[in-house]
Amino acid sequence: GMVSNWTKIPPPLFKKVVLVLIDALRDDFVFGPKGKQFMPYTTQIVEKGASHSFIAEAKPPTVTMPRIKALMTGSIPGFIDVIVNLNSPALLDDNLIWQAKTAGKRIIFYGDDTWVKLFPKHFVEYDGTTSFFVSDFTEVDDNVTRHLDRVLKREDWDMLILHYLGLDHIGHVTGPNSSLVGPKLHEMDNILKKIHISLLSKEGEASLPNLLVVCGDHGMSETGSHGGSSEEEVHTPLLFISSAFEKRSGPFSRPKVVQQTDLATTLAVGLGLPISKNSVGNLILPVVGDKTLREQLRFLHLNGFQLSRLLQENTPAYEKDPGYEHFKIAEKSHGNWIKLYLDGNNSEVLLNLGKKVLKQYLKALKTLSSSLSKQVAQYDMYSMMVGTVIVLEVLFLLLLITPKALSSRAEFEVPLSPPLFSLLFYLMCLMLCAVHVIVCTSAESLCYFCSMSWLTAAGVMVLISALLCGILSAVGKILGNSRPPVKNPVVSSSSWSEVDVLILAGTIGHVLSLGASSFIEEEHQTWYFLINTLCLALCQELCRNHFLLKEGDAQHSITVKQNFDNVKETYECKNIDIFAADDSKLGKVTASAEFIKESDKWISLASPWIILICCRLLRSLNQTGVQWAHRPDFGHWLTSSEHKSELSFLAAVSLAMIFILVQRKCSLVSKIAMALGLLGVFSYRAAIGNIVFPWQQDGKDISKGITEARFVYVFVLGIVFTGTKDLLKSQVISADCSVKSTGLWEVYSGLVLLAALLFRPHNLPVLVFCLLIQTMMTKYIWRPLKFDAAQITIMHYWFGQAFFYFQGNSNGIATVDVSAGFVGLDSYVEIPAIFLTAFATYAGPVLWAIHLLCYLSSEVSRNSAAMGHGCFCYALVHSIPVAVYIILVTSLRHHLFIWSVFSPKLLYEGMHVFITAAVCLFFTAMDQNQSRRAQD
């Protein structure tokens, strides 16, 4: 007629739709050998049945909540959804579920309660299950399946959504090659068979056909986790099964790759619903391929109009966009085709023109979707700039007070009082508040900082002004001091050693490397190189210390040592190593005399080479990063089911070595608790089936190990409580440094026991080598070389970073071991789960930081400011790369790999900042000289 009817929604193509989402279903679990072996019915439908098969590609981050958003809205969620995934808020964007509910569709849901949180009051019936309790493989799926028989018999629903979690939980705990994966896939196959047969039996001749959709939200990496952008994590199967489709014939070929966001558009068309306005997905044409050409062109025009309208809202120069131009050309051709069709032309020309229009629409849709996907990120630049300014101000303040912080008194004085009463401070506050009002009243998009209360915003402005005035005041003091600064006897020396140059060059080099995506993906290589080079530099220093001293110096050092021993007796600390207080020649000679024994000398010389061997062995244990993560490593060999006895032996030896290395400084009670706790660790791993006792039959008596894990937690808390009691006694009642040293070591021992419980069995050697390297460096390297507190702090930081990667971690979210957060828990408890997961992930840096505290507190002969120096250097050495990286990631926000590489690294750094702050607070609490300086 005279008026187009494109504004009217086409009628639905299917009567009932069942969406079965199997969490962490990789494409090879259906289309690969596992699918043929464990999912025979599904394989038969895929290869010979009435179905259409695709591989859906998900965008990172590949975690559940953002992927559900993508499936139902057709849009690409923001990266912050990784954090929001822990507690999903209601989804306010236009989505398929809301459209279906508005249209009067009755929706039933069973499964992951993330759906219930995202779509509250949208389901006529639902039963949610907790998705984060990864130790549950069976009940979490049985709670879904138990409703099936009853629901499939009913007719009072239009859409049924089932979200199965068991496969994802198996992957997190045991990996994709576990013997548990096959039975779980077979269970899913039987469920799909039941649903499909039921849907077919309900179809009448006059009614519309039903549709069964099978998909995964994300895949699963080779370690069983997800969150990154590897092919195993982003590729999931997408199956459309319906009697409306023609049965497949001919040999089965690898399915075509489509985008995960295409599902929302396709289901909207299938259900006769409007396409979500923010969707960037394309209609999957084979699903409507049995319809007439006119209907297919109408569906594609609807999709193209929705995408072009979204482009107009987000792009000022939308008319010059290639996708928009292609769509207008296709739309014009479509109009010509309609005129010929209405004229009753049924010639070959009409068919060929229709196919041409179809191709034009498909090309336009693909280009439009690609353009919109690139523009989907909307950056809140105002909030980002405010945060960056605060970070940089704190960093500048740290750098300006470095000379005083590393002086003999370790003064950390921020001159804030005078600036707070200056005119500049009040002018800055007024100016910043004015800028805030202007930005927030003129901002078109939602701004996080503007959404805060005015009182909070004013507080932030006051903080920025105070920090700026403090920086200006500190600069003024430095410039106004005409006298040359007094050399610091603690940190200064006549010349820079090779170790000093290496520390400076390594820190600068690492900071600069953060600007390249490849260096971030393979950051472990940077730290491995730095600690290997450090070991070689230490070897050179040891050779110089032992062989280049003159004989006269050695003889003189014996007399010095006698005087040194008299000083040593004045301290009440027993079994504490006493070192000289400066880097002068006298200190080195004294240390040389202390290690005059030949055996100690040769062990000291061999120590760097032994440490290098340990690091090389650790590199072979876990392949990490991106480029070589797929290569086999010793960890994969150990965790395979054929080598369970070897893994059990290695775990037993490792636990015995941990006890030997830790117990030497513990009290008798703590030694007994440590021994029983380590025995409990082995029992826990045997209970859950990772390892076996010699008398235990493989595969028998497997449980969740809750009792055994809680048994270990009791000893962890007991050891930490004992250490805390000693620390409080040393701080409040007496100043006995031996009590304080013992207390710190027992706290450290408790954390080692906790790490042994949370680490996977094949990672226990990482803990052994960590303790071994710490012992060797304390006894045979730092003792004779007499480094100052700043140098030792940076060495601890470097080794902590290297051990973060030795654990198998990377800068990708997929390497986070979520199962560690549920050790000993029989249900999901948010705070303990987050704490345990964070500790298991950052165990390397945490243990090296606490060891630094133990080491510096035990050295009573050092300058009394050593603890303050260590705390300041630890904060500074981490603040510099974090501040620089924030600037880099802001400037690179349009980089191709911003979401897959730079953003995950930013999350890791943010969490590491919290841990660093906690460590510095612990340092400050343990620094008795801090309270004395405050009193002075």
CSV table of N, CA and C in Angstrom, one decimal, residues 478-523:
chain,number,residue,atom,x,y,z
A,478,ILE,N,62.5,22.3,50.1
A,478,ILE,CA,63.7,21.8,49.5
A,478,ILE,C,64.5,22.9,48.8
A,479,LEU,N,63.8,23.7,48.1
A,479,LEU,CA,64.5,24.8,47.4
A,479,LEU,C,65.0,25.9,48.3
A,480,GLY,N,64.3,26.1,49.5
A,480,GLY,CA,64.8,27.1,50.4
A,480,GLY,C,65.9,26.7,51.3
A,481,ASN,N,66.2,25.4,51.3
A,481,ASN,CA,67.3,24.9,52.2
A,481,ASN,C,68.6,25.2,51.4
A,482,SER,N,69.4,26.2,51.8
A,482,SER,CA,70.6,26.5,51.0
A,482,SER,C,71.7,25.6,51.3
A,483,ARG,N,71.7,24.9,52.5
A,483,ARG,CA,72.8,24.0,52.9
A,483,ARG,C,72.7,22.7,52.1
A,484,PRO,N,73.8,22.2,51.7
A,484,PRO,CA,73.7,20.9,51.0
A,484,PRO,C,73.2,19.8,52.0
A,485,PRO,N,72.4,18.9,51.5
A,485,PRO,CA,71.9,17.9,52.3
A,485,PRO,C,73.0,17.0,52.9
A,486,VAL,N,72.8,16.6,54.2
A,486,VAL,CA,73.7,15.8,54.9
A,486,VAL,C,73.6,14.4,54.3
A,487,LYS,N,74.7,13.8,54.0
A,487,LYS,CA,74.7,12.4,53.5
A,487,LYS,C,74.1,11.4,54.5
A,488,ASN,N,73.3,10.6,54.0
A,488,ASN,CA,72.7,9.6,54.9
A,488,ASN,C,73.6,8.4,55.1
A,489,PRO,N,74.1,8.2,56.4
A,489,PRO,CA,75.0,7.1,56.6
A,489,PRO,C,74.4,5.8,56.4
A,490,VAL,N,73.0,5.7,56.4
A,490,VAL,CA,72.4,4.4,56.2
A,490,VAL,C,72.3,4.0,54.8
A,491,VAL,N,72.0,4.9,53.9
A,491,VAL,CA,71.7,4.5,52.5
A,491,VAL,C,72.7,5.0,51.5
A,492,SER,N,73.6,5.9,51.9
A,492,SER,CA,74.6,6.5,51.0
A,492,SER,C,75.9,5.7,51.1
A,493,SER,N,76.6,5.7,50.0
A,493,SER,CA,77.9,5.1,50.0
A,493,SER,C,78.8,5.9,49.0
A,494,SER,N,80.1,5.6,49.0
A,494,SER,CA,81.0,6.3,48.2
A,494,SER,C,80.7,6.2,46.7
A,495,SER,N,80.2,5.1,46.3
A,495,SER,CA,79.9,4.8,44.9
A,495,SER,C,78.8,3.8,44.8
A,496,TRP,N,78.2,3.8,43.6
A,496,TRP,CA,77.1,2.9,43.4
A,496,TRP,C,77.6,1.5,43.0
A,497,SER,N,77.1,0.5,43.7
A,497,SER,CA,77.5,-0.9,43.3
A,497,SER,C,76.7,-1.4,42.1
A,498,GLU,N,77.1,-2.5,41.6
A,498,GLU,CA,76.4,-3.1,40.5
A,498,GLU,C,75.0,-3.5,40.9
A,499,VAL,N,74.8,-3.9,42.1
A,499,VAL,CA,73.4,-4.2,42.6
A,499,VAL,C,72.5,-3.0,42.6
A,500,ASP,N,73.1,-1.8,43.0
A,500,ASP,CA,72.3,-0.6,43.0
A,500,ASP,C,71.9,-0.2,41.6
A,501,VAL,N,72.8,-0.3,40.7
A,501,VAL,CA,72.5,0.0,39.3
A,501,VAL,C,71.5,-0.9,38.7
A,502,LEU,N,71.6,-2.2,39.0
A,502,LEU,CA,70.6,-3.2,38.6
A,502,LEU,C,69.2,-2.9,39.1
A,503,ILE,N,69.2,-2.6,40.4
A,503,ILE,CA,67.9,-2.3,41.0
A,503,ILE,C,67.2,-1.1,40.4
A,504,LEU,N,68.0,-0.1,40.1
A,504,LEU,CA,67.4,1.1,39.5
A,504,LEU,C,67.0,0.8,38.0
A,505,ALA,N,67.9,0.2,37.3
A,505,ALA,CA,67.6,-0.1,35.9
A,505,ALA,C,66.5,-1.1,35.7
A,506,GLY,N,66.4,-2.1,36.6
A,506,GLY,CA,65.3,-3.0,36.6
A,506,GLY,C,64.0,-2.4,36.9
A,507,THR,N,63.9,-1.5,37.9
A,507,THR,CA,62.7,-0.8,38.2
A,507,THR,C,62.2,0.0,37.1
A,508,ILE,N,63.1,0.8,36.5
A,508,ILE,CA,62.7,1.7,35.4
A,508,ILE,C,62.3,0.9,34.2
A,509,GLY,N,63.1,-0.2,33.9
A,509,GLY,CA,62.7,-1.1,32.7
A,509,GLY,C,61.4,-1.7,32.8
A,510,HIS,N,61.1,-2.2,34.1
A,510,HIS,CA,59.8,-2.8,34.3
A,510,HIS,C,58.6,-1.8,34.1
A,511,VAL,N,58.8,-0.6,34.6
A,511,VAL,CA,57.8,0.5,34.5
A,511,VAL,C,57.6,0.8,33.0
A,512,LEU,N,58.6,0.9,32.2
A,512,LEU,CA,58.5,1.2,30.8
A,512,LEU,C,57.9,0.1,30.0
A,513,SER,N,58.1,-1.1,30.4
A,513,SER,CA,57.5,-2.3,29.7
A,513,SER,C,56.0,-2.3,29.8
A,514,LEU,N,55.4,-1.6,30.8
A,514,LEU,CA,54.0,-1.7,31.0
A,514,LEU,C,53.2,-1.0,29.9
A,515,GLY,N,53.9,-0.3,29.0
A,515,GLY,CA,53.2,0.4,27.9
A,515,GLY,C,53.0,-0.5,26.7
A,516,ALA,N,53.5,-1.7,26.7
A,516,ALA,CA,53.3,-2.6,25.6
A,516,ALA,C,52.5,-3.8,26.0
A,517,SER,N,51.5,-4.2,25.2
A,517,SER,CA,50.6,-5.3,25.5
A,517,SER,C,51.3,-6.6,25.6
A,518,SER,N,52.3,-6.8,24.7
A,518,SER,CA,53.1,-8.1,24.7
A,518,SER,C,53.8,-8.3,26.0
A,519,PHE,N,54.4,-7.2,26.5
A,519,PHE,CA,55.2,-7.2,27.8
A,519,PHE,C,54.2,-7.5,28.9
A,520,ILE,N,53.0,-7.0,28.9
A,520,ILE,CA,52.0,-7.3,30.0
A,520,ILE,C,51.6,-8.7,29.9
A,521,GLU,N,51.3,-9.2,28.7
A,521,GLU,CA,50.9,-10.6,28.6
A,521,GLU,C,52.0,-11.6,29.1
A,522,GLU,N,53.3,-11.2,28.9
A,522,GLU,CA,54.4,-12.1,29.3
A,522,GLU,C,55.2,-11.4,30.4
A,523,GLU,N,54.6,-10.7,31.3
A,523,GLU,CA,55.3,-10.0,32.3
A,523,GLU,C,56.1,-10.9,33.2
